[in-house]
mmCIF file of C-alpha atoms in Angstrom:
data_model
loop_
_atom_site.group_PDB
_atom_site.id
_atom_site.type_symbol
_atom_site.label_atom_id
_atom_site.label_comp_id
_atom_site.label_asym_id
_atom_site.label_seq_id
_atom_site.Cartn_x
_atom_site.Cartn_y
_atom_site.Cartn_z
ATOM 1 C CA UNK A 401 -172.055 32.526 168.991
ATOM 2 C CA UNK A 402 -175.343 30.766 169.426
ATOM 3 C CA UNK A 403 -176.168 31.237 165.527
ATOM 4 C CA UNK A 404 -172.649 29.458 164.776
ATOM 5 C CA UNK A 405 -173.777 26.712 167.303
ATOM 6 C CA UNK A 406 -176.906 26.184 165.824
ATOM 7 C CA UNK A 407 -175.566 26.057 162.417
ATOM 8 C CA UNK A 408 -173.004 23.239 163.300
ATOM 9 C CA UNK A 409 -175.961 21.233 164.972
ATOM 10 C CA UNK A 410 -177.759 21.368 161.532
ATOM 11 C CA UNK A 411 -174.754 20.493 159.723
ATOM 12 C CA UNK A 412 -173.909 17.387 161.618
ATOM 13 C CA UNK A 413 -177.163 15.195 160.368
ATOM 14 C CA UNK A 414 -176.872 16.854 157.074
ATOM 15 C CA UNK A 415 -173.039 15.402 156.942
ATOM 16 C CA UNK A 416 -174.189 11.903 158.680
ATOM 17 C CA UNK A 417 -176.962 11.618 156.157
ATOM 18 C CA UNK A 418 -174.781 12.345 153.236
ATOM 19 C CA UNK A 419 -172.314 9.862 154.371
ATOM 20 C CA UNK A 420 -174.900 7.533 154.932
ATOM 21 C CA UNK A 421 -176.248 7.575 151.415
ATOM 22 C CA UNK A 422 -172.644 7.639 149.803
ATOM 23 C CA UNK A 423 -171.618 4.577 151.784
ATOM 24 C CA UNK A 424 -175.011 2.806 150.639
ATOM 25 C CA UNK A 425 -174.455 3.718 146.972
ATOM 26 C CA UNK A 426 -170.757 2.240 147.198
ATOM 27 C CA UNK A 427 -172.283 -0.870 148.717
ATOM 28 C CA UNK A 428 -174.928 -1.041 146.303
ATOM 29 C CA UNK A 429 -172.513 -0.280 143.014
ATOM 30 C CA UNK A 430 -170.463 -2.859 144.427
ATOM 31 C CA UNK A 431 -173.037 -5.313 144.924
ATOM 32 C CA UNK A 432 -174.189 -5.085 141.342
ATOM 33 C CA UNK A 433 -170.745 -5.618 140.350
ATOM 34 C CA UNK A 434 -170.369 -8.740 142.167
ATOM 35 C CA UNK A 435 -173.839 -10.147 140.980
ATOM 36 C CA UNK A 436 -172.431 -10.013 137.270
ATOM 37 C CA UNK A 437 -170.824 -13.353 137.913
ATOM 38 C CA UNK A 438 -172.485 -16.070 139.993
ATOM 39 C CA UNK A 439 -172.059 -19.698 140.515
ATOM 40 C CA UNK A 440 -175.027 -22.175 141.348
ATOM 41 C CA UNK A 441 -173.971 -24.525 144.164
ATOM 42 C CA UNK A 442 -176.694 -26.851 145.436
ATOM 43 C CA UNK A 443 -179.433 -24.708 143.533
ATOM 44 C CA UNK A 444 -178.150 -21.882 145.440
ATOM 45 C CA UNK A 445 -176.734 -18.672 143.787
ATOM 46 C CA UNK A 446 -173.196 -17.539 145.256
ATOM 47 C CA UNK A 447 -170.594 -15.352 143.950
ATOM 48 C CA UNK A 448 -167.095 -16.258 143.901
ATOM 49 C CA UNK A 449 -165.905 -12.631 144.964
ATOM 50 C CA UNK A 450 -168.595 -10.608 147.065
ATOM 51 C CA UNK A 451 -166.953 -6.930 146.805
ATOM 52 C CA UNK A 452 -169.501 -5.177 149.174
ATOM 53 C CA UNK A 453 -168.142 -7.095 151.963
ATOM 54 C CA UNK A 454 -164.525 -5.439 151.245
ATOM 55 C CA UNK A 455 -166.293 -1.850 150.765
ATOM 56 C CA UNK A 456 -168.133 -2.221 153.896
ATOM 57 C CA UNK A 457 -164.501 -3.156 156.040
ATOM 58 C CA UNK A 458 -162.959 -0.541 154.417
ATOM 59 C CA UNK A 459 -165.442 2.276 155.064
ATOM 60 C CA UNK A 460 -165.782 1.282 158.819
ATOM 61 C CA UNK A 461 -161.751 1.138 159.204
ATOM 62 C CA UNK A 462 -161.350 4.734 157.504
ATOM 63 C CA UNK A 463 -164.874 6.582 158.729
ATOM 64 C CA UNK A 464 -165.551 4.699 161.892
ATOM 65 C CA UNK A 465 -168.697 2.831 163.251
ATOM 66 C CA UNK A 466 -170.907 5.648 162.133
ATOM 67 C CA UNK A 467 -171.097 4.243 158.922
ATOM 68 C CA UNK A 468 -172.934 1.069 159.597
ATOM 69 C CA UNK A 469 -176.293 2.398 158.812
ATOM 70 C CA UNK A 470 -175.052 3.058 154.943
ATOM 71 C CA UNK A 471 -173.780 -0.392 155.030
ATOM 72 C CA UNK A 472 -177.229 -1.678 156.351
ATOM 73 C CA UNK A 473 -179.044 0.474 153.573
ATOM 74 C CA UNK A 474 -176.696 -0.547 150.799
ATOM 75 C CA UNK A 475 -177.302 -4.407 151.801
ATOM 76 C CA UNK A 476 -180.911 -3.807 151.750
ATOM 77 C CA UNK A 477 -180.894 -2.129 148.461
ATOM 78 C CA UNK A 478 -178.972 -4.863 146.938
ATOM 79 C CA UNK A 479 -181.411 -7.585 148.377
ATOM 80 C CA UNK A 480 -184.430 -5.809 146.961
ATOM 81 C CA UNK A 481 -182.961 -5.588 143.631
ATOM 82 C CA UNK A 482 -182.878 -9.343 143.184
ATOM 83 C CA UNK A 483 -185.747 -10.630 145.744
ATOM 84 C CA UNK A 484 -188.548 -9.461 148.053
ATOM 85 C CA UNK A 485 -188.193 -9.199 151.715
ATOM 86 C CA UNK A 486 -188.469 -12.325 153.306
ATOM 87 C CA UNK A 487 -187.342 -14.167 156.438
ATOM 88 C CA UNK A 488 -184.247 -15.668 155.021
ATOM 89 C CA UNK A 489 -183.485 -12.174 153.082
ATOM 90 C CA UNK A 490 -183.634 -10.453 156.382
ATOM 91 C CA UNK A 491 -181.038 -12.472 157.925
ATOM 92 C CA UNK A 492 -178.760 -12.292 155.101
ATOM 93 C CA UNK A 493 -179.372 -8.310 155.532
ATOM 94 C CA UNK A 494 -178.230 -8.968 159.077
ATOM 95 C CA UNK A 495 -175.344 -11.139 158.725
ATOM 96 C CA UNK A 496 -173.985 -8.924 155.831
ATOM 97 C CA UNK A 497 -174.190 -5.940 158.145
ATOM 98 C CA UNK A 498 -172.678 -7.705 161.294
ATOM 99 C CA UNK A 499 -169.811 -9.253 159.689
ATOM 100 C CA UNK A 500 -167.921 -6.018 158.625
ATOM 101 C CA UNK A 501 -168.844 -4.639 161.903
ATOM 102 C CA UNK A 502 -167.360 -7.466 163.729
ATOM 103 C CA UNK A 503 -164.165 -7.483 161.420
ATOM 104 C CA UNK A 504 -163.718 -3.538 162.552
ATOM 105 C CA UNK A 505 -164.046 -4.492 166.137
ATOM 106 C CA UNK A 506 -161.555 -7.181 165.990
ATOM 107 C CA UNK A 507 -158.984 -5.089 163.797
ATOM 108 C CA UNK A 508 -159.117 -2.151 166.004
ATOM 109 C CA UNK A 509 -158.557 -4.277 169.312
ATOM 110 C CA UNK A 510 -155.303 -5.335 167.834
ATOM 111 C CA UNK A 511 -154.262 -2.095 166.667
ATOM 112 C CA UNK A 512 -154.702 -2.581 162.957
ATOM 113 C CA UNK A 513 -153.056 0.471 160.759
ATOM 114 C CA UNK A 514 -154.794 1.152 157.538
ATOM 115 C CA UNK A 515 -151.540 2.025 155.728
ATOM 116 C CA UNK A 516 -150.873 -1.863 155.863
ATOM 117 C CA UNK A 517 -147.186 -0.873 156.429
ATOM 118 C CA UNK A 518 -146.505 -3.693 158.891
ATOM 119 C CA UNK A 519 -146.464 -7.620 158.636
ATOM 120 C CA UNK A 520 -148.822 -7.694 161.650
ATOM 121 C CA UNK A 521 -151.554 -5.416 159.744
ATOM 122 C CA UNK A 522 -151.583 -7.759 156.946
ATOM 123 C CA UNK A 523 -151.968 -10.994 158.926
ATOM 124 C CA UNK A 524 -154.538 -9.319 161.056
ATOM 125 C CA UNK A 525 -156.623 -8.288 157.880
ATOM 126 C CA UNK A 526 -156.288 -11.649 156.447
ATOM 127 C CA UNK A 527 -157.044 -13.803 159.668
ATOM 128 C CA UNK A 528 -159.521 -11.464 161.561
ATOM 129 C CA UNK A 529 -160.900 -9.250 158.985
ATOM 130 C CA UNK A 530 -161.462 -11.927 156.109
ATOM 131 C CA UNK A 531 -161.353 -15.445 157.654
ATOM 132 C CA UNK A 532 -163.052 -14.980 160.897
ATOM 133 C CA UNK A 533 -165.255 -11.960 160.830
ATOM 134 C CA UNK A 534 -167.198 -13.402 157.685
ATOM 135 C CA UNK A 535 -168.198 -16.655 159.408
ATOM 136 C CA UNK A 536 -170.886 -14.460 160.654
ATOM 137 C CA UNK A 537 -172.377 -13.559 157.283
ATOM 138 C CA UNK A 538 -171.851 -17.050 155.715
ATOM 139 C CA UNK A 539 -173.512 -18.833 158.890
ATOM 140 C CA UNK A 540 -176.550 -16.357 158.774
ATOM 141 C CA UNK A 541 -176.970 -16.606 155.117
ATOM 142 C CA UNK A 542 -176.533 -20.503 154.503
ATOM 143 C CA UNK A 543 -178.475 -21.316 157.808
ATOM 144 C CA UNK A 544 -181.383 -19.463 157.221
ATOM 145 C CA UNK A 545 -181.810 -20.892 153.790
ATOM 146 C CA UNK A 546 -181.723 -24.306 155.544
ATOM 147 C CA UNK A 547 -184.578 -23.150 158.138
ATOM 148 C CA UNK A 548 -186.590 -21.665 155.708
ATOM 149 C CA UNK A 549 -186.455 -24.803 153.586
ATOM 150 C CA UNK A 550 -184.842 -23.419 150.237
ATOM 151 C CA UNK A 551 -181.732 -25.554 150.904
ATOM 152 C CA UNK A 552 -181.592 -29.162 151.928
ATOM 153 C CA UNK A 553 -179.670 -29.709 155.087
ATOM 154 C CA UNK A 554 -177.071 -32.031 153.120
ATOM 155 C CA UNK A 555 -176.148 -28.910 151.175
ATOM 156 C CA UNK A 556 -175.437 -26.369 153.959
ATOM 157 C CA UNK A 557 -171.729 -26.843 154.274
ATOM 158 C CA UNK A 558 -171.046 -26.664 150.560
ATOM 159 C CA UNK A 559 -173.086 -23.548 150.290
ATOM 160 C CA UNK A 560 -171.799 -22.229 153.462
ATOM 161 C CA UNK A 561 -168.107 -22.663 152.408
ATOM 162 C CA UNK A 562 -169.101 -20.943 148.944
ATOM 163 C CA UNK A 563 -170.550 -18.035 150.736
ATOM 164 C CA UNK A 564 -167.665 -17.733 153.344
ATOM 165 C CA UNK A 565 -165.234 -17.706 150.391
ATOM 166 C CA UNK A 566 -166.958 -15.268 148.381
ATOM 167 C CA UNK A 567 -167.055 -12.701 151.215
ATOM 168 C CA UNK A 568 -163.674 -13.427 152.497
ATOM 169 C CA UNK A 569 -162.153 -12.771 149.111
ATOM 170 C CA UNK A 570 -164.159 -9.311 149.035
ATOM 171 C CA UNK A 571 -162.112 -8.406 152.030
ATOM 172 C CA UNK A 572 -158.787 -9.663 150.993
ATOM 173 C CA UNK A 573 -158.797 -8.068 147.526
ATOM 174 C CA UNK A 574 -161.223 -5.089 147.643
ATOM 175 C CA UNK A 575 -160.248 -3.617 151.076
ATOM 176 C CA UNK A 576 -156.674 -3.386 150.646
ATOM 177 C CA UNK A 577 -157.158 -1.489 147.278
ATOM 178 C CA UNK A 578 -159.635 0.902 148.822
ATOM 179 C CA UNK A 579 -157.093 1.594 151.703
ATOM 180 C CA UNK A 580 -154.562 2.148 149.391
ATOM 181 C CA UNK A 581 -156.734 4.647 147.243
ATOM 182 C CA UNK A 582 -157.522 6.477 150.192
ATOM 183 C CA UNK A 583 -154.019 6.847 151.496
ATOM 184 C CA UNK A 584 -152.117 7.275 148.001
ATOM 185 C CA UNK A 585 -150.081 10.281 148.157
ATOM 186 C CA UNK A 586 -146.436 9.354 147.209
ATOM 187 C CA UNK A 587 -145.706 10.163 143.567
ATOM 188 C CA UNK A 588 -143.497 7.804 141.401
ATOM 189 C CA UNK A 589 -140.441 9.142 139.718
ATOM 190 C CA UNK A 590 -140.224 9.286 135.933
ATOM 191 C CA UNK A 591 -138.189 6.066 135.913
ATOM 192 C CA UNK A 592 -140.611 4.276 138.075
ATOM 193 C CA UNK A 593 -143.835 5.091 135.922
ATOM 194 C CA UNK A 594 -141.942 3.560 133.104
ATOM 195 C CA UNK A 595 -141.275 0.306 134.905
ATOM 196 C CA UNK A 596 -145.038 0.699 136.002
ATOM 197 C CA UNK A 597 -146.103 1.072 132.525
ATOM 198 C CA UNK A 598 -143.862 -1.969 131.510
ATOM 199 C CA UNK A 599 -145.557 -4.031 134.121
ATOM 200 C CA UNK A 600 -149.007 -3.120 133.343
ATOM 201 C CA UNK A 601 -148.564 -3.979 129.838
ATOM 202 C CA UNK A 602 -146.908 -7.500 130.617
ATOM 203 C CA UNK A 603 -149.968 -8.108 133.128
ATOM 204 C CA UNK A 604 -152.522 -7.070 130.384
ATOM 205 C CA UNK A 605 -150.778 -9.787 128.169
ATOM 206 C CA UNK A 606 -149.944 -12.856 130.572
ATOM 207 C CA UNK A 607 -153.060 -12.624 132.911
ATOM 208 C CA UNK A 608 -155.684 -12.987 130.287
ATOM 209 C CA UNK A 609 -153.391 -15.742 128.670
ATOM 210 C CA UNK A 610 -152.891 -17.484 131.879
ATOM 211 C CA UNK A 611 -156.660 -17.365 133.049
ATOM 212 C CA UNK A 612 -158.076 -18.559 129.614
ATOM 213 C CA UNK A 613 -155.507 -20.973 128.133
ATOM 214 C CA UNK A 614 -156.358 -24.633 128.053
ATOM 215 C CA UNK A 615 -152.852 -25.188 129.229
ATOM 216 C CA UNK A 616 -153.670 -24.513 132.640
ATOM 217 C CA UNK A 617 -150.888 -21.660 132.790
ATOM 218 C CA UNK A 618 -152.445 -19.844 136.072
ATOM 219 C CA UNK A 619 -149.030 -20.017 137.954
ATOM 220 C CA UNK A 620 -147.812 -17.591 135.576
ATOM 221 C CA UNK A 621 -149.626 -14.999 137.695
ATOM 222 C CA UNK A 622 -147.329 -15.456 140.723
ATOM 223 C CA UNK A 623 -144.272 -13.925 139.120
ATOM 224 C CA UNK A 624 -145.999 -10.906 138.243
ATOM 225 C CA UNK A 625 -147.145 -10.501 141.944
ATOM 226 C CA UNK A 626 -143.710 -10.944 143.262
ATOM 227 C CA UNK A 627 -142.395 -8.259 140.646
ATOM 228 C CA UNK A 628 -145.095 -6.033 141.657
ATOM 229 C CA UNK A 629 -144.798 -6.577 145.435
ATOM 230 C CA UNK A 630 -140.918 -6.052 144.932
ATOM 231 C CA UNK A 631 -141.100 -2.874 143.004
ATOM 232 C CA UNK A 632 -144.162 -0.994 143.945
ATOM 233 C CA UNK A 633 -145.280 -3.081 147.221
ATOM 234 C CA UNK A 634 -148.870 -2.733 148.184
ATOM 235 C CA UNK A 635 -150.011 -0.686 145.260
ATOM 236 C CA UNK A 636 -148.669 -2.902 142.821
ATOM 237 C CA UNK A 637 -149.351 -6.342 144.276
ATOM 238 C CA UNK A 638 -153.053 -5.643 145.231
ATOM 239 C CA UNK A 639 -153.780 -4.026 141.807
ATOM 240 C CA UNK A 640 -152.279 -6.772 139.973
ATOM 241 C CA UNK A 641 -154.214 -9.205 142.265
ATOM 242 C CA UNK A 642 -157.513 -7.296 141.568
ATOM 243 C CA UNK A 643 -157.303 -7.710 137.898
ATOM 244 C CA UNK A 644 -155.835 -11.340 137.736
ATOM 245 C CA UNK A 645 -158.822 -12.192 140.411
ATOM 246 C CA UNK A 646 -161.366 -10.524 137.865
ATOM 247 C CA UNK A 647 -159.935 -12.420 134.802
ATOM 248 C CA UNK A 648 -160.085 -15.745 136.469
ATOM 249 C CA UNK A 649 -163.619 -15.263 137.704
ATOM 250 C CA UNK A 650 -164.721 -14.439 134.295
ATOM 251 C CA UNK A 651 -163.100 -17.406 133.260
ATOM 252 C CA UNK A 652 -164.488 -19.533 135.818
ATOM 253 C CA UNK A 653 -168.051 -18.666 135.411
ATOM 254 C CA UNK A 654 -167.749 -19.010 131.644
ATOM 255 C CA UNK A 655 -166.142 -22.580 132.282
ATOM 256 C CA UNK A 656 -163.316 -21.857 129.749
ATOM 257 C CA UNK A 657 -159.580 -22.170 129.911
ATOM 258 C CA UNK A 658 -158.444 -24.354 132.995
ATOM 259 C CA UNK A 659 -162.105 -24.263 134.157
ATOM 260 C CA UNK A 660 -163.390 -26.316 131.186
ATOM 261 C CA UNK A 661 -164.984 -29.725 131.481
ATOM 262 C CA UNK A 662 -164.936 -29.330 135.359
ATOM 263 C CA UNK A 663 -168.211 -29.708 137.381
ATOM 264 C CA UNK A 664 -169.593 -26.429 139.149
ATOM 265 C CA UNK A 665 -168.392 -27.614 142.221
ATOM 266 C CA UNK A 666 -165.145 -28.281 141.169
ATOM 267 C CA UNK A 667 -164.783 -24.782 139.552
ATOM 268 C CA UNK A 668 -165.655 -23.383 142.562
ATOM 269 C CA UNK A 669 -163.069 -25.262 144.548
ATOM 270 C CA UNK A 670 -160.235 -24.386 141.989
ATOM 271 C CA UNK A 671 -161.131 -20.741 141.652
ATOM 272 C CA UNK A 672 -161.454 -20.080 145.351
ATOM 273 C CA UNK A 673 -158.224 -21.868 145.825
ATOM 274 C CA UNK A 674 -156.406 -19.995 143.249
ATOM 275 C CA UNK A 675 -158.060 -16.577 144.512
ATOM 276 C CA UNK A 676 -157.231 -17.021 148.163
ATOM 277 C CA UNK A 677 -153.585 -18.152 147.359
ATOM 278 C CA UNK A 678 -152.954 -15.285 145.117
ATOM 279 C CA UNK A 679 -154.426 -12.586 147.407
ATOM 280 C CA UNK A 680 -152.597 -14.102 150.482
ATOM 281 C CA UNK A 681 -149.335 -13.906 148.635
ATOM 282 C CA UNK A 682 -149.779 -10.485 147.194
ATOM 283 C CA UNK A 683 -151.175 -8.852 150.445
ATOM 284 C CA UNK A 684 -148.432 -10.769 153.084
ATOM 285 C CA UNK A 685 -145.474 -10.344 150.472
ATOM 286 C CA UNK A 686 -146.075 -6.777 150.205
ATOM 287 C CA UNK A 687 -146.504 -6.274 153.911
ATOM 288 C CA UNK A 688 -142.944 -7.929 154.562
ATOM 289 C CA UNK A 689 -141.232 -5.700 151.880
ATOM 290 C CA UNK A 690 -143.021 -2.519 153.259
ATOM 291 C CA UNK A 691 -141.740 -3.476 156.835
ATOM 292 C CA UNK A 692 -138.422 -4.380 156.053
ATOM 293 C CA UNK A 693 -138.174 -0.976 153.623
ATOM 294 C CA UNK A 694 -139.207 1.215 156.500
ATOM 295 C CA UNK A 695 -136.734 -0.618 158.763
ATOM 296 C CA UNK A 696 -134.186 0.203 156.519
ATOM 297 C CA UNK A 697 -135.187 3.618 156.240
ATOM 298 C CA UNK A 698 -135.177 4.100 159.932
ATOM 299 C CA UNK A 699 -131.668 2.531 160.247
ATOM 300 C CA UNK A 700 -130.421 4.884 157.792
ATOM 301 C CA UNK A 701 -131.934 8.027 159.362
ATOM 302 C CA UNK A 702 -130.604 7.202 162.737
ATOM 303 C CA UNK A 703 -126.938 6.482 161.291
ATOM 304 C CA UNK A 704 -127.253 9.935 159.457
ATOM 305 C CA UNK A 705 -128.437 11.526 162.737
ATOM 306 C CA UNK A 706 -125.217 9.704 164.557
ATOM 307 C CA UNK A 707 -123.003 11.088 161.836
ATOM 308 C CA UNK A 708 -124.001 14.507 162.757
ATOM 309 C CA UNK A 709 -123.675 14.073 166.308
ATOM 310 C CA UNK A 710 -120.239 12.914 165.953
ATOM 311 C CA UNK A 711 -119.479 15.927 163.617
ATOM 312 C CA UNK A 712 -120.483 18.467 166.227
ATOM 313 C CA UNK A 713 -118.809 16.347 169.103
ATOM 314 C CA UNK A 714 -115.678 16.560 166.889
ATOM 315 C CA UNK A 715 -115.714 20.177 166.079
ATOM 316 C CA UNK A 716 -116.413 20.860 170.040
ATOM 317 C CA UNK A 717 -120.069 21.981 169.417
ATOM 318 C CA UNK A 718 -123.069 21.046 171.412
ATOM 319 C CA UNK A 719 -125.314 18.583 169.207
ATOM 320 C CA UNK A 720 -128.718 19.945 168.197
ATOM 321 C CA UNK A 721 -131.577 18.502 170.262
ATOM 322 C CA UNK A 722 -134.032 16.535 167.999
ATOM 323 C CA UNK A 723 -137.584 15.802 168.780
ATOM 324 C CA UNK A 724 -138.130 12.120 170.006
ATOM 325 C CA UNK A 725 -139.493 9.651 167.513
ATOM 326 C CA UNK A 726 -143.061 9.146 167.553
ATOM 327 C CA UNK A 727 -144.232 5.456 168.149
ATOM 328 C CA UNK A 728 -145.538 5.027 164.394
ATOM 329 C CA UNK A 729 -142.057 6.096 163.317
ATOM 330 C CA UNK A 730 -140.349 3.394 165.459
ATOM 331 C CA UNK A 731 -142.494 0.652 164.141
#
């Protein structure tokens, strides 16, 4: 017995170390992807979408607060890959670690569920996880650039807003996709697979055209989001939003299509407005549809149970007892 306890005591640090390294590797990989596309605002380099923030929030929600050392280690590796350790860099590292932790605490406080099956979960992720918590990293990063003299005080708000929008977009787009992949269990019927294939083909044609056309056809993405949300809920809408966000970010950083002949500030504003509106539409619409479908299933189940009870009463039999519904099933 003592040997088993000792073995378990040895496994815990090993599992924690492996989990920390895995989270750090995922954060670093997401950071390198985010750095592939950059915008220059007031001589400061910012990313339109910062995926590591979304990865960090997802890891905290799925595996708990014990993953924060992996987030800090991953952020340090990203920083070291592009710069040396300086006071501003240290502040950025602290801010990038603190923001996801704040998001985790706020979402836990309001009873957030990772299946995103309720409208309240979508709203909480948008307003607490994305728009509120990322104020920490944006303020720390832009503020320390001003304090260290790398950014003029007049450019603080512009850089701050670009930083905040990039982190918020990481949470809005990346976090739901990772939560979806972690909880994916249901398999589609053959008919739904065919429809999913048709939707994928249409998206692969329409989205590149809309994001690179000189005719400013970005609005064509929204019917695809609605189709995906109606038929495939969160899985369809968020994957469609992720693909559209990647394509429009490529077009914006290359300044082609609807972003041609725009200044860098105008590119940033137009890109973030489109990405933000698209992500909000996809996330909240799919949450509303999923909640309505769950409500419908609950009503149908209750009606079926009532029919069975009436059949037993009509036959003079005692209705079979049923276990009470859990709180999760009632919501």
